[in-house]
Amino acid sequence: RHSFPAAAAARPRNMAFATAARVSAIAPRAAVAKRGAVRRVAARAAEKTTPKLDINEITATLAEKWDETENKSTVVTYVAGGVVALWLASSIVGSINSVPLLPKLMELIGLGYSCWFVYRYLLFKDSRSELGDEVEAFKAKISGEDEA
């Protein structure tokens, strides 16, 4: 007779073992006869081609950009302001989350806005192309290509 621990039957490591464990839990003798028929498949992961992250190159690029910057005090002020704004936004969201019913109201507002956005921009082909045009115009404005 074969007996498997309950933990092994509940959480098998692979499907071949899972099938054998289920069958043996039901009929132990049938499991012995069926085990030979179970196929075992080994899967091998292919080599991943992840881009190499070179810390020295990143720091060199950042140092070069910093040296090219004329108003260093302005950049530092903007970065500090961004950190303070992020902290402030986190505090506001945390305080809103502690008020009863307000988080659910915010979820409903977000769901309503998402539904409106899908209806307005994504549902029809004309509006999708309009959204694409607006995104391209915004990208051109940000990148400086549209300086007219």
Short mmCIF file of N, CA and C in Angstrom, two decimals:
data_model
loop_
_atom_site.label_atom_id
_atom_site.label_comp_id
_atom_site.label_asym_id
_atom_site.label_seq_id
_atom_site.Cartn_x
_atom_site.Cartn_y
_atom_site.Cartn_z
N ARG A 1 0.82 -1.19 0.00
CA ARG A 1 0.00 0.00 0.00
C ARG A 1 0.86 1.24 0.00
N HIS A 2 0.42 2.23 -0.74
CA HIS A 2 1.12 3.50 -0.79
C HIS A 2 0.30 4.53 -0.03
N SER A 3 0.98 5.30 0.76
CA SER A 3 0.28 6.39 1.44
C SER A 3 1.12 7.65 1.29
N PHE A 4 0.47 8.70 0.94
CA PHE A 4 1.13 9.98 0.76
C PHE A 4 0.71 10.90 1.89
N PRO A 5 1.63 11.74 2.35
CA PRO A 5 1.24 12.72 3.37
C PRO A 5 0.18 13.67 2.81
N ALA A 6 -0.63 14.20 3.68
CA ALA A 6 -1.71 15.10 3.25
C ALA A 6 -1.17 16.34 2.58
N ALA A 7 -0.05 16.86 3.05
CA ALA A 7 0.53 18.07 2.46
C ALA A 7 0.99 17.80 1.03
N ALA A 8 1.55 16.61 0.80
CA ALA A 8 2.01 16.28 -0.55
C ALA A 8 0.83 16.12 -1.50
N ALA A 9 -0.27 15.57 -1.04
CA ALA A 9 -1.45 15.42 -1.90
C ALA A 9 -2.13 16.76 -2.14
N ALA A 10 -2.06 17.65 -1.16
CA ALA A 10 -2.73 18.94 -1.30
C ALA A 10 -1.97 19.89 -2.21
N ARG A 11 -0.64 19.89 -2.10
CA ARG A 11 0.18 20.80 -2.90
C ARG A 11 1.27 20.02 -3.63
N PRO A 12 0.92 19.42 -4.75
CA PRO A 12 1.92 18.67 -5.51
C PRO A 12 2.91 19.60 -6.20
N ARG A 13 4.10 19.06 -6.46
CA ARG A 13 5.14 19.87 -7.10
C ARG A 13 5.01 19.88 -8.61
N ASN A 14 4.52 18.83 -9.19
CA ASN A 14 4.31 18.82 -10.64
C ASN A 14 3.07 18.02 -10.96
N MET A 15 2.63 18.10 -12.19
CA MET A 15 1.36 17.47 -12.58
C MET A 15 1.46 15.95 -12.56
N ALA A 16 2.61 15.39 -12.91
CA ALA A 16 2.74 13.94 -12.90
C ALA A 16 2.56 13.42 -11.48
N PHE A 17 3.15 14.08 -10.52
CA PHE A 17 3.01 13.69 -9.14
C PHE A 17 1.58 13.93 -8.66
N ALA A 18 0.96 15.01 -9.13
CA ALA A 18 -0.41 15.34 -8.72
C ALA A 18 -1.37 14.26 -9.17
N THR A 19 -1.21 13.80 -10.40
CA THR A 19 -2.09 12.75 -10.92
C THR A 19 -1.89 11.47 -10.13
N ALA A 20 -0.65 11.11 -9.90
CA ALA A 20 -0.36 9.89 -9.16
C ALA A 20 -0.87 9.99 -7.73
N ALA A 21 -0.74 11.16 -7.13
CA ALA A 21 -1.20 11.34 -5.75
C ALA A 21 -2.71 11.24 -5.66
N ARG A 22 -3.42 11.84 -6.62
CA ARG A 22 -4.88 11.77 -6.60
C ARG A 22 -5.35 10.34 -6.82
N VAL A 23 -4.75 9.65 -7.77
CA VAL A 23 -5.15 8.28 -8.05
C VAL A 23 -4.85 7.39 -6.88
N SER A 24 -3.67 7.55 -6.25
CA SER A 24 -3.31 6.69 -5.14
C SER A 24 -4.16 6.99 -3.91
N ALA A 25 -4.64 8.22 -3.78
CA ALA A 25 -5.51 8.54 -2.66
C ALA A 25 -6.86 7.86 -2.81
N ILE A 26 -7.29 7.67 -4.07
CA ILE A 26 -8.58 7.04 -4.32
C ILE A 26 -8.45 5.52 -4.28
N ALA A 27 -7.54 5.00 -5.07
CA ALA A 27 -7.35 3.55 -5.16
C ALA A 27 -5.86 3.26 -5.21
N PRO A 28 -5.26 2.88 -4.10
CA PRO A 28 -3.81 2.69 -4.06
C PRO A 28 -3.30 1.64 -5.05
N ARG A 29 -4.02 0.56 -5.28
CA ARG A 29 -3.55 -0.48 -6.19
C ARG A 29 -3.61 0.00 -7.64
N ALA A 30 -4.60 0.78 -7.96
CA ALA A 30 -4.71 1.30 -9.31
C ALA A 30 -3.58 2.28 -9.59
N ALA A 31 -3.12 2.96 -8.54
CA ALA A 31 -2.05 3.93 -8.71
C ALA A 31 -0.75 3.25 -9.11
N VAL A 32 -0.51 2.05 -8.57
CA VAL A 32 0.70 1.32 -8.92
C VAL A 32 0.66 0.94 -10.38
N ALA A 33 -0.49 0.53 -10.88
CA ALA A 33 -0.61 0.13 -12.27
C ALA A 33 -0.55 1.34 -13.20
N LYS A 34 -1.10 2.46 -12.78
CA LYS A 34 -1.16 3.64 -13.62
C LYS A 34 0.13 4.45 -13.62
N ARG A 35 0.97 4.29 -12.61
CA ARG A 35 2.17 5.12 -12.50
C ARG A 35 3.09 4.97 -13.70
N GLY A 36 3.19 3.81 -14.24
CA GLY A 36 4.07 3.61 -15.39
C GLY A 36 3.58 4.37 -16.61
N ALA A 37 2.27 4.65 -16.69
CA ALA A 37 1.70 5.33 -17.84
C ALA A 37 1.85 6.84 -17.76
N VAL A 38 2.19 7.35 -16.60
CA VAL A 38 2.31 8.80 -16.43
C VAL A 38 3.61 9.26 -17.10
N ARG A 39 3.51 10.25 -17.95
CA ARG A 39 4.69 10.77 -18.62
C ARG A 39 5.31 11.87 -17.79
N ARG A 40 6.59 11.84 -17.75
CA ARG A 40 7.31 12.90 -17.05
C ARG A 40 7.98 13.77 -18.10
N VAL A 41 7.70 15.05 -18.03
CA VAL A 41 8.23 16.00 -19.00
C VAL A 41 9.12 16.98 -18.27
N ALA A 42 10.29 17.18 -18.80
CA ALA A 42 11.21 18.15 -18.22
C ALA A 42 11.26 19.37 -19.12
N ALA A 43 11.06 20.52 -18.55
CA ALA A 43 11.11 21.76 -19.33
C ALA A 43 12.36 22.52 -18.94
N ARG A 44 13.04 23.02 -19.94
CA ARG A 44 14.24 23.80 -19.69
C ARG A 44 14.01 25.22 -20.16
N ALA A 45 14.44 26.15 -19.36
CA ALA A 45 14.28 27.55 -19.72
C ALA A 45 15.35 27.93 -20.74
N ALA A 46 14.92 28.70 -21.73
CA ALA A 46 15.87 29.19 -22.71
C ALA A 46 16.69 30.30 -22.09
N GLU A 47 17.84 30.54 -22.68
CA GLU A 47 18.67 31.62 -22.18
C GLU A 47 17.96 32.95 -22.36
N LYS A 48 17.96 33.73 -21.32
CA LYS A 48 17.34 35.05 -21.40
C LYS A 48 18.38 36.04 -21.89
N THR A 49 17.95 36.87 -22.80
CA THR A 49 18.84 37.92 -23.28
C THR A 49 18.38 39.24 -22.67
N THR A 50 18.82 39.44 -21.44
CA THR A 50 18.46 40.68 -20.76
C THR A 50 19.52 41.72 -21.07
N PRO A 51 19.09 42.95 -21.23
CA PRO A 51 20.08 43.99 -21.50
C PRO A 51 20.98 44.18 -20.28
N LYS A 52 22.24 44.34 -20.55
CA LYS A 52 23.21 44.52 -19.47
C LYS A 52 23.08 45.94 -18.91
N LEU A 53 23.03 46.03 -17.62
CA LEU A 53 22.92 47.31 -16.94
C LEU A 53 24.31 47.68 -16.43
N ASP A 54 24.92 48.67 -17.06
CA ASP A 54 26.25 49.09 -16.69
C ASP A 54 26.16 50.34 -15.82
N ILE A 55 26.45 50.16 -14.54
CA ILE A 55 26.35 51.25 -13.58
C ILE A 55 27.34 52.36 -13.91
N ASN A 56 28.52 51.99 -14.35
CA ASN A 56 29.53 53.00 -14.68
C ASN A 56 29.07 53.89 -15.83
N GLU A 57 28.43 53.28 -16.83
CA GLU A 57 27.93 54.05 -17.97
C GLU A 57 26.81 55.01 -17.53
N ILE A 58 25.95 54.53 -16.67
CA ILE A 58 24.84 55.36 -16.19
C ILE A 58 25.36 56.54 -15.39
N THR A 59 26.30 56.26 -14.47
CA THR A 59 26.84 57.36 -13.67
C THR A 59 27.63 58.35 -14.53
N ALA A 60 28.34 57.83 -15.54
CA ALA A 60 29.07 58.73 -16.44
C ALA A 60 28.11 59.62 -17.22
N THR A 61 27.01 59.05 -17.70
CA THR A 61 26.02 59.83 -18.42
C THR A 61 25.39 60.89 -17.52
N LEU A 62 25.05 60.48 -16.30
CA LEU A 62 24.46 61.44 -15.36
C LEU A 62 25.45 62.55 -15.01
N ALA A 63 26.70 62.21 -14.81
CA ALA A 63 27.71 63.22 -14.50
C ALA A 63 27.89 64.18 -15.67
N GLU A 64 27.86 63.63 -16.88
CA GLU A 64 27.99 64.48 -18.08
C GLU A 64 26.81 65.44 -18.20
N LYS A 65 25.60 64.91 -17.98
CA LYS A 65 24.40 65.77 -18.05
C LYS A 65 24.44 66.83 -16.95
N TRP A 66 24.91 66.45 -15.77
CA TRP A 66 24.98 67.41 -14.66
C TRP A 66 25.99 68.52 -14.97
N ASP A 67 27.10 68.14 -15.58
CA ASP A 67 28.10 69.15 -15.95
C ASP A 67 27.58 70.10 -17.02
N GLU A 68 26.71 69.60 -17.92
CA GLU A 68 26.16 70.44 -18.98
C GLU A 68 25.06 71.38 -18.47
N THR A 69 24.52 71.09 -17.28
CA THR A 69 23.43 71.88 -16.74
C THR A 69 23.93 73.25 -16.30
N GLU A 70 23.24 74.30 -16.75
CA GLU A 70 23.65 75.66 -16.41
C GLU A 70 23.11 76.07 -15.05
N ASN A 71 21.83 75.83 -14.80
CA ASN A 71 21.20 76.25 -13.55
C ASN A 71 21.05 75.05 -12.61
N LYS A 72 22.12 74.71 -11.94
CA LYS A 72 22.10 73.56 -11.04
C LYS A 72 21.16 73.79 -9.87
N SER A 73 21.09 75.02 -9.39
CA SER A 73 20.21 75.30 -8.25
C SER A 73 18.74 75.11 -8.64
N THR A 74 18.39 75.43 -9.88
CA THR A 74 17.02 75.23 -10.34
C THR A 74 16.68 73.75 -10.39
N VAL A 75 17.60 72.95 -10.88
CA VAL A 75 17.37 71.49 -10.97
C VAL A 75 17.21 70.92 -9.57
N VAL A 76 18.07 71.31 -8.64
CA VAL A 76 17.98 70.82 -7.27
C VAL A 76 16.64 71.24 -6.65
N THR A 77 16.21 72.47 -6.91
CA THR A 77 14.93 72.94 -6.39
C THR A 77 13.77 72.13 -6.95
N TYR A 78 13.80 71.85 -8.27
CA TYR A 78 12.74 71.05 -8.88
C TYR A 78 12.71 69.63 -8.31
N VAL A 79 13.87 69.02 -8.13
CA VAL A 79 13.92 67.67 -7.58
C VAL A 79 13.40 67.66 -6.15
N ALA A 80 13.84 68.62 -5.35
CA ALA A 80 13.36 68.70 -3.96
C ALA A 80 11.86 68.96 -3.93
N GLY A 81 11.37 69.82 -4.81
CA GLY A 81 9.93 70.07 -4.88
C GLY A 81 9.16 68.83 -5.29
N GLY A 82 9.72 68.06 -6.19
CA GLY A 82 9.07 66.81 -6.60
C GLY A 82 8.99 65.81 -5.46
N VAL A 83 10.06 65.70 -4.68
CA VAL A 83 10.05 64.79 -3.54
C VAL A 83 9.03 65.25 -2.50
N VAL A 84 8.98 66.55 -2.22
CA VAL A 84 8.00 67.08 -1.25
C VAL A 84 6.58 66.86 -1.77
N ALA A 85 6.35 67.08 -3.07
CA ALA A 85 5.01 66.88 -3.64
C ALA A 85 4.60 65.41 -3.56
N LEU A 86 5.54 64.50 -3.78
CA LEU A 86 5.24 63.07 -3.68
C LEU A 86 4.90 62.70 -2.24
N TRP A 87 5.67 63.22 -1.29
CA TRP A 87 5.39 62.96 0.12
C TRP A 87 4.02 63.52 0.52
N LEU A 88 3.71 64.74 0.06
CA LEU A 88 2.44 65.38 0.38
C LEU A 88 1.27 64.60 -0.22
N ALA A 89 1.42 64.17 -1.46
CA ALA A 89 0.36 63.39 -2.10
C ALA A 89 0.14 62.07 -1.37
N SER A 90 1.23 61.44 -0.93
CA SER A 90 1.11 60.19 -0.17
C SER A 90 0.39 60.41 1.15
N SER A 91 0.69 61.52 1.80
CA SER A 91 0.01 61.85 3.06
C SER A 91 -1.48 62.10 2.85
N ILE A 92 -1.80 62.81 1.79
CA ILE A 92 -3.22 63.11 1.51
C ILE A 92 -3.98 61.83 1.20
N VAL A 93 -3.41 60.98 0.38
CA VAL A 93 -4.08 59.72 0.05
C VAL A 93 -4.23 58.86 1.29
N GLY A 94 -3.23 58.84 2.16
CA GLY A 94 -3.33 58.08 3.41
C GLY A 94 -4.42 58.62 4.32
N SER A 95 -4.54 59.94 4.40
CA SER A 95 -5.58 60.50 5.26
C SER A 95 -6.97 60.28 4.66
N ILE A 96 -7.10 60.36 3.34
CA ILE A 96 -8.39 60.09 2.70
C ILE A 96 -8.77 58.64 2.90
N ASN A 97 -7.79 57.76 2.87
CA ASN A 97 -8.06 56.34 3.03
C ASN A 97 -8.56 56.01 4.43
N SER A 98 -8.23 56.83 5.42
CA SER A 98 -8.67 56.54 6.79
C SER A 98 -10.08 57.03 7.08
N VAL A 99 -10.66 57.87 6.22
CA VAL A 99 -12.03 58.36 6.42
C VAL A 99 -13.01 57.30 5.93
N PRO A 100 -13.98 56.91 6.75
CA PRO A 100 -14.93 55.88 6.32
C PRO A 100 -15.73 56.31 5.09
N LEU A 101 -16.01 55.41 4.21
CA LEU A 101 -16.78 55.55 2.98
C LEU A 101 -16.08 56.37 1.90
N LEU A 102 -15.13 57.20 2.24
CA LEU A 102 -14.46 58.02 1.24
C LEU A 102 -13.62 57.20 0.26
N PRO A 103 -12.90 56.15 0.70
CA PRO A 103 -12.16 55.34 -0.27
C PRO A 103 -13.08 54.69 -1.30
N LYS A 104 -14.25 54.21 -0.87
CA LYS A 104 -15.19 53.59 -1.81
C LYS A 104 -15.74 54.63 -2.78
N LEU A 105 -15.97 55.85 -2.30
CA LEU A 105 -16.43 56.92 -3.18
C LEU A 105 -15.37 57.24 -4.23
N MET A 106 -14.11 57.28 -3.81
CA MET A 106 -13.01 57.54 -4.74
C MET A 106 -12.90 56.41 -5.77
N GLU A 107 -13.12 55.17 -5.33
CA GLU A 107 -13.10 54.04 -6.26
C GLU A 107 -14.22 54.18 -7.29
N LEU A 108 -15.40 54.59 -6.84
CA LEU A 108 -16.51 54.79 -7.77
C LEU A 108 -16.22 55.92 -8.76
N ILE A 109 -15.61 56.99 -8.29
CA ILE A 109 -15.25 58.09 -9.18
C ILE A 109 -14.23 57.60 -10.20
N GLY A 110 -13.25 56.85 -9.76
CA GLY A 110 -12.24 56.30 -10.67
C GLY A 110 -12.85 55.35 -11.68
N LEU A 111 -13.77 54.51 -11.23
CA LEU A 111 -14.45 53.59 -12.15
C LEU A 111 -15.28 54.36 -13.16
N GLY A 112 -15.98 55.39 -12.71
CA GLY A 112 -16.78 56.21 -13.62
C GLY A 112 -15.92 56.91 -14.66
N TYR A 113 -14.79 57.46 -14.22
CA TYR A 113 -13.89 58.12 -15.15
C TYR A 113 -13.32 57.13 -16.15
N SER A 114 -12.95 55.95 -15.67
CA SER A 114 -12.40 54.93 -16.58
C SER A 114 -13.43 54.52 -17.62
N CYS A 115 -14.68 54.34 -17.20
CA CYS A 115 -15.74 54.00 -18.15
C CYS A 115 -15.94 55.12 -19.16
N TRP A 116 -15.94 56.36 -18.70
CA TRP A 116 -16.08 57.49 -19.62
C TRP A 116 -14.93 57.53 -20.61
N PHE A 117 -13.71 57.32 -20.14
CA PHE A 117 -12.54 57.35 -21.01
C PHE A 117 -12.63 56.27 -22.08
N VAL A 118 -13.03 55.07 -21.68
CA VAL A 118 -13.19 53.98 -22.65
C VAL A 118 -14.25 54.35 -23.67
N TYR A 119 -15.39 54.87 -23.22
CA TYR A 119 -16.46 55.25 -24.15
C TYR A 119 -16.02 56.38 -25.06
N ARG A 120 -15.33 57.37 -24.49
CA ARG A 120 -14.95 58.56 -25.26
C ARG A 120 -13.83 58.30 -26.25
N TYR A 121 -12.79 57.54 -25.84
CA TYR A 121 -11.59 57.43 -26.65
C TYR A 121 -11.30 56.05 -27.22
N LEU A 122 -11.78 54.99 -26.62
CA LEU A 122 -11.34 53.66 -27.04
C LEU A 122 -12.40 52.82 -27.75
N LEU A 123 -13.66 53.15 -27.60
CA LEU A 123 -14.72 52.29 -28.10
C LEU A 123 -14.88 52.36 -29.61
N PHE A 124 -14.73 53.52 -30.19
CA PHE A 124 -14.97 53.69 -31.63
C PHE A 124 -13.67 54.02 -32.35
N LYS A 125 -13.60 53.63 -33.62
CA LYS A 125 -12.37 53.81 -34.40
C LYS A 125 -12.03 55.29 -34.58
N ASP A 126 -13.03 56.14 -34.84
CA ASP A 126 -12.77 57.57 -35.02
C ASP A 126 -12.14 58.18 -33.76
N SER A 127 -12.68 57.82 -32.60
CA SER A 127 -12.16 58.40 -31.37
C SER A 127 -10.78 57.84 -31.03
N ARG A 128 -10.51 56.57 -31.41
CA ARG A 128 -9.17 56.03 -31.19
C ARG A 128 -8.14 56.78 -32.01
N SER A 129 -8.47 57.08 -33.27
CA SER A 129 -7.53 57.83 -34.10
C SER A 129 -7.36 59.25 -33.56
N GLU A 130 -8.45 59.83 -33.04
CA GLU A 130 -8.35 61.16 -32.43
C GLU A 130 -7.42 61.14 -31.22
N LEU A 131 -7.54 60.11 -30.39
CA LEU A 131 -6.67 59.96 -29.24
C LEU A 131 -5.22 59.80 -29.69
N GLY A 132 -4.99 59.00 -30.72
CA GLY A 132 -3.64 58.83 -31.25
C GLY A 132 -3.05 60.14 -31.73
N ASP A 133 -3.87 60.94 -32.41
CA ASP A 133 -3.40 62.24 -32.89
C ASP A 133 -3.06 63.17 -31.72
N GLU A 134 -3.89 63.16 -30.68
CA GLU A 134 -3.63 64.00 -29.50
C GLU A 134 -2.36 63.56 -28.78
N VAL A 135 -2.14 62.25 -28.70
CA VAL A 135 -0.94 61.75 -28.04
C VAL A 135 0.30 62.14 -28.84
N GLU A 136 0.24 62.00 -30.16
CA GLU A 136 1.38 62.36 -31.01
C GLU A 136 1.66 63.86 -30.92
N ALA A 137 0.61 64.70 -30.88
CA ALA A 137 0.79 66.14 -30.75
C ALA A 137 1.43 66.48 -29.40
N PHE A 138 1.00 65.79 -28.36
CA PHE A 138 1.56 66.02 -27.02
C PHE A 138 3.03 65.60 -26.97
N LYS A 139 3.35 64.44 -27.59
CA LYS A 139 4.73 63.99 -27.63
C LYS A 139 5.61 64.98 -28.39
N ALA A 140 5.08 65.52 -29.50
CA ALA A 140 5.84 66.50 -30.27
C ALA A 140 6.04 67.78 -29.47
N LYS A 141 5.05 68.17 -28.71
CA LYS A 141 5.16 69.37 -27.89
C LYS A 141 6.19 69.18 -26.78
N ILE A 142 6.20 68.00 -26.17
CA ILE A 142 7.14 67.72 -25.10
C ILE A 142 8.57 67.63 -25.63
N SER A 143 8.74 66.96 -26.76
CA SER A 143 10.09 66.75 -27.30
C SER A 143 10.65 67.99 -27.98
N GLY A 144 9.81 68.99 -28.24
CA GLY A 144 10.29 70.23 -28.83
C GLY A 144 10.23 70.25 -30.33
N GLU A 145 9.65 69.22 -30.95
CA GLU A 145 9.55 69.17 -32.41
C GLU A 145 8.53 70.17 -32.92
N ASP A 146 7.53 70.49 -32.11
CA ASP A 146 6.46 71.39 -32.51
C ASP A 146 6.67 72.75 -31.85
N GLU A 147 7.61 73.51 -32.35
CA GLU A 147 7.93 74.80 -31.72
C GLU A 147 7.30 75.96 -32.46
N ALA A 148 6.30 75.71 -33.28
CA ALA A 148 5.64 76.78 -34.04
C ALA A 148 4.65 77.52 -33.20
#
